[in-house]
Short mmCIF file of C-alpha atoms in Angstrom, two decimals:
data_model
loop_
_atom_site.label_atom_id
_atom_site.label_comp_id
_atom_site.label_asym_id
_atom_site.label_seq_id
_atom_site.Cartn_x
_atom_site.Cartn_y
_atom_site.Cartn_z
CA MET A 1 61.58 -43.28 -24.53
CA LYS A 2 60.24 -40.93 -21.87
CA LEU A 3 62.17 -40.88 -18.61
CA GLU A 4 59.12 -41.82 -16.52
CA SER A 5 58.57 -44.99 -18.58
CA ARG A 6 62.11 -46.30 -17.93
CA ARG A 7 62.31 -49.18 -15.49
CA PRO A 8 64.64 -51.96 -14.46
CA THR A 9 64.75 -55.34 -16.16
CA ALA A 10 64.80 -58.57 -14.18
CA ILE A 11 66.87 -61.14 -16.06
CA ILE A 12 66.13 -64.65 -14.82
CA LEU A 13 69.03 -66.94 -15.68
CA ALA A 14 67.62 -70.38 -16.52
CA ALA A 15 69.84 -71.68 -19.34
CA GLY A 16 72.07 -74.16 -17.53
CA CYS A 17 71.81 -77.93 -17.66
CA ALA A 18 72.52 -78.61 -13.96
CA SER A 19 74.59 -81.69 -14.73
CA ARG A 20 74.81 -82.67 -11.04
CA PHE A 21 71.02 -82.58 -10.68
CA ASP A 22 68.86 -85.59 -11.55
CA GLY A 23 66.42 -84.08 -14.05
CA ILE A 24 65.67 -80.57 -15.28
CA LYS A 25 66.42 -78.36 -12.28
CA GLN A 26 64.26 -75.49 -13.50
CA LEU A 27 61.27 -77.86 -13.45
CA ALA A 28 61.93 -79.39 -10.01
CA ARG A 29 58.63 -79.27 -8.16
CA LEU A 30 58.20 -77.19 -5.04
CA GLU A 31 54.77 -76.70 -3.53
CA GLY A 32 53.15 -78.04 -6.69
CA LYS A 33 54.91 -75.96 -9.31
CA PRO A 34 58.30 -75.77 -11.06
CA ALA A 35 61.13 -73.95 -9.30
CA LEU A 36 61.47 -71.54 -12.23
CA GLN A 37 57.74 -70.72 -12.04
CA HIS A 38 58.27 -69.56 -8.45
CA VAL A 39 61.02 -67.16 -9.55
CA VAL A 40 58.96 -65.83 -12.48
CA ASP A 41 55.91 -65.33 -10.25
CA THR A 42 58.00 -63.56 -7.62
CA ALA A 43 59.45 -61.17 -10.20
CA ARG A 44 55.89 -60.40 -11.33
CA GLU A 45 54.91 -59.58 -7.72
CA VAL A 46 57.52 -56.83 -7.28
CA ASP A 47 55.66 -53.70 -6.22
CA ARG A 48 57.04 -51.42 -8.94
CA PRO A 49 57.27 -51.53 -12.73
CA LEU A 50 59.76 -54.22 -13.73
CA ASP A 51 60.34 -55.85 -17.11
CA VAL A 52 60.80 -59.59 -16.71
CA MET A 53 63.02 -61.56 -19.08
CA VAL A 54 63.93 -65.25 -18.88
CA VAL A 55 67.03 -66.67 -20.55
CA LEU A 56 66.62 -70.34 -21.41
CA GLY A 57 69.10 -72.73 -23.01
CA CYS A 58 69.33 -76.40 -22.13
CA SER A 59 65.89 -78.12 -22.25
CA ALA A 60 64.24 -74.89 -23.45
CA ASP A 61 61.32 -76.65 -25.14
CA GLU A 62 60.48 -78.76 -22.08
CA ILE A 63 60.70 -75.72 -19.82
CA ARG A 64 58.48 -73.63 -22.11
CA SER A 65 55.83 -76.35 -22.01
CA GLU A 66 55.63 -76.34 -18.19
CA VAL A 67 56.20 -72.73 -17.13
CA ASP A 68 53.81 -69.81 -17.67
CA PHE A 69 55.85 -67.08 -19.33
CA SER A 70 52.92 -64.82 -20.19
CA ASP A 71 53.92 -61.15 -19.90
CA CYS A 72 57.63 -62.15 -19.85
CA ARG A 73 60.13 -61.93 -22.65
CA VAL A 74 61.86 -65.27 -23.23
CA VAL A 75 65.13 -65.63 -25.13
CA VAL A 76 67.14 -68.76 -25.80
CA ASN A 77 70.88 -68.78 -25.29
CA GLU A 78 72.30 -71.13 -27.90
CA ASP A 79 75.73 -70.71 -26.27
CA TRP A 80 74.62 -71.81 -22.78
CA LYS A 81 77.39 -74.44 -22.63
CA GLU A 82 79.92 -71.57 -22.60
CA GLY A 83 78.80 -70.48 -19.13
CA MET A 84 76.47 -68.17 -17.26
CA SER A 85 78.18 -65.02 -18.55
CA THR A 86 76.78 -65.74 -22.03
CA SER A 87 73.27 -65.69 -20.59
CA VAL A 88 73.90 -62.42 -18.76
CA LYS A 89 75.26 -60.87 -21.96
CA LEU A 90 72.29 -62.09 -24.03
CA GLY A 91 69.83 -60.85 -21.42
CA VAL A 92 71.37 -57.38 -21.41
CA GLU A 93 71.47 -57.30 -25.22
CA GLU A 94 67.81 -58.36 -25.52
CA ALA A 95 66.42 -56.23 -22.68
CA PRO A 96 64.14 -53.29 -23.47
CA ALA A 97 66.11 -50.22 -24.55
CA ASP A 98 67.59 -47.99 -21.88
CA PRO A 99 66.48 -49.71 -18.65
CA THR A 100 67.26 -48.06 -15.33
CA GLY A 101 69.19 -51.18 -14.36
CA TYR A 102 69.20 -54.96 -14.25
CA VAL A 103 68.32 -57.41 -11.51
CA LEU A 104 69.90 -60.82 -12.06
CA LEU A 105 67.90 -63.71 -10.65
CA LEU A 106 68.67 -67.42 -10.73
CA ALA A 107 66.16 -70.06 -11.77
CA ASP A 108 67.20 -72.28 -8.88
CA MET A 109 66.30 -69.79 -6.17
CA PRO A 110 62.55 -70.43 -5.81
CA LEU A 111 62.36 -69.07 -2.27
CA ILE A 112 63.48 -65.53 -3.12
CA THR A 113 60.80 -62.99 -2.22
CA SER A 114 59.55 -59.89 -3.98
CA GLU A 115 60.54 -57.93 -0.85
CA GLN A 116 64.15 -59.07 -1.25
CA ILE A 117 64.14 -57.98 -4.88
CA GLU A 118 62.68 -54.62 -3.87
CA LEU A 119 65.41 -54.21 -1.25
CA VAL A 120 68.07 -54.68 -3.94
CA LEU A 121 66.26 -52.15 -6.16
CA ASP A 122 65.98 -49.70 -3.25
CA ASN A 123 69.72 -49.89 -2.68
CA SER A 124 70.65 -49.61 -6.34
CA SER A 125 70.44 -45.83 -6.28
CA GLU A 126 73.45 -45.74 -3.95
CA SER A 127 75.80 -47.70 -6.20
CA ALA A 128 76.22 -48.82 -9.77
CA ILE A 129 76.41 -52.43 -8.59
CA VAL A 130 74.49 -53.93 -5.68
CA ALA A 131 75.24 -57.48 -4.56
CA THR A 132 73.52 -59.65 -2.02
CA SER A 133 75.38 -61.08 0.95
CA TYR A 134 74.80 -63.85 3.43
CA GLU A 135 76.45 -64.02 6.84
CA GLY A 136 78.93 -61.35 5.79
CA THR A 137 79.95 -63.00 2.51
CA ARG A 138 78.99 -61.47 -0.80
CA GLY A 139 76.93 -63.83 -2.92
CA PHE A 140 73.63 -65.62 -2.91
CA PRO A 141 72.32 -67.07 0.35
#
């Protein structure tokens, strides 16, 4: 693969069952569309080349029927009950060869913006691992 064609891969983690949530969390409606659709659409809006992959697991068939995954790679984690790390591992294994990095996104973060994703990508050249923080604590807001 030519160097100029390398790009990061966004891995959207959407395999969990959300046992504390009443229904399929990935399909919870927000502004007329499923929460996961918001995350997929936002990843598509990033203003640079980005491969988008979605890792499904629990309720995969129902989610596929309600979310537009065109131009995304979708993989199903049969081991989703073993925890989120199995989805991360599968996403990395199934990503296009030799990406410049990975951006991990969660299906239940429909309000994330493409600008926030770009900020993480902009800062990734400074470190091998970039993590978000909120009010001084590392993690998702």
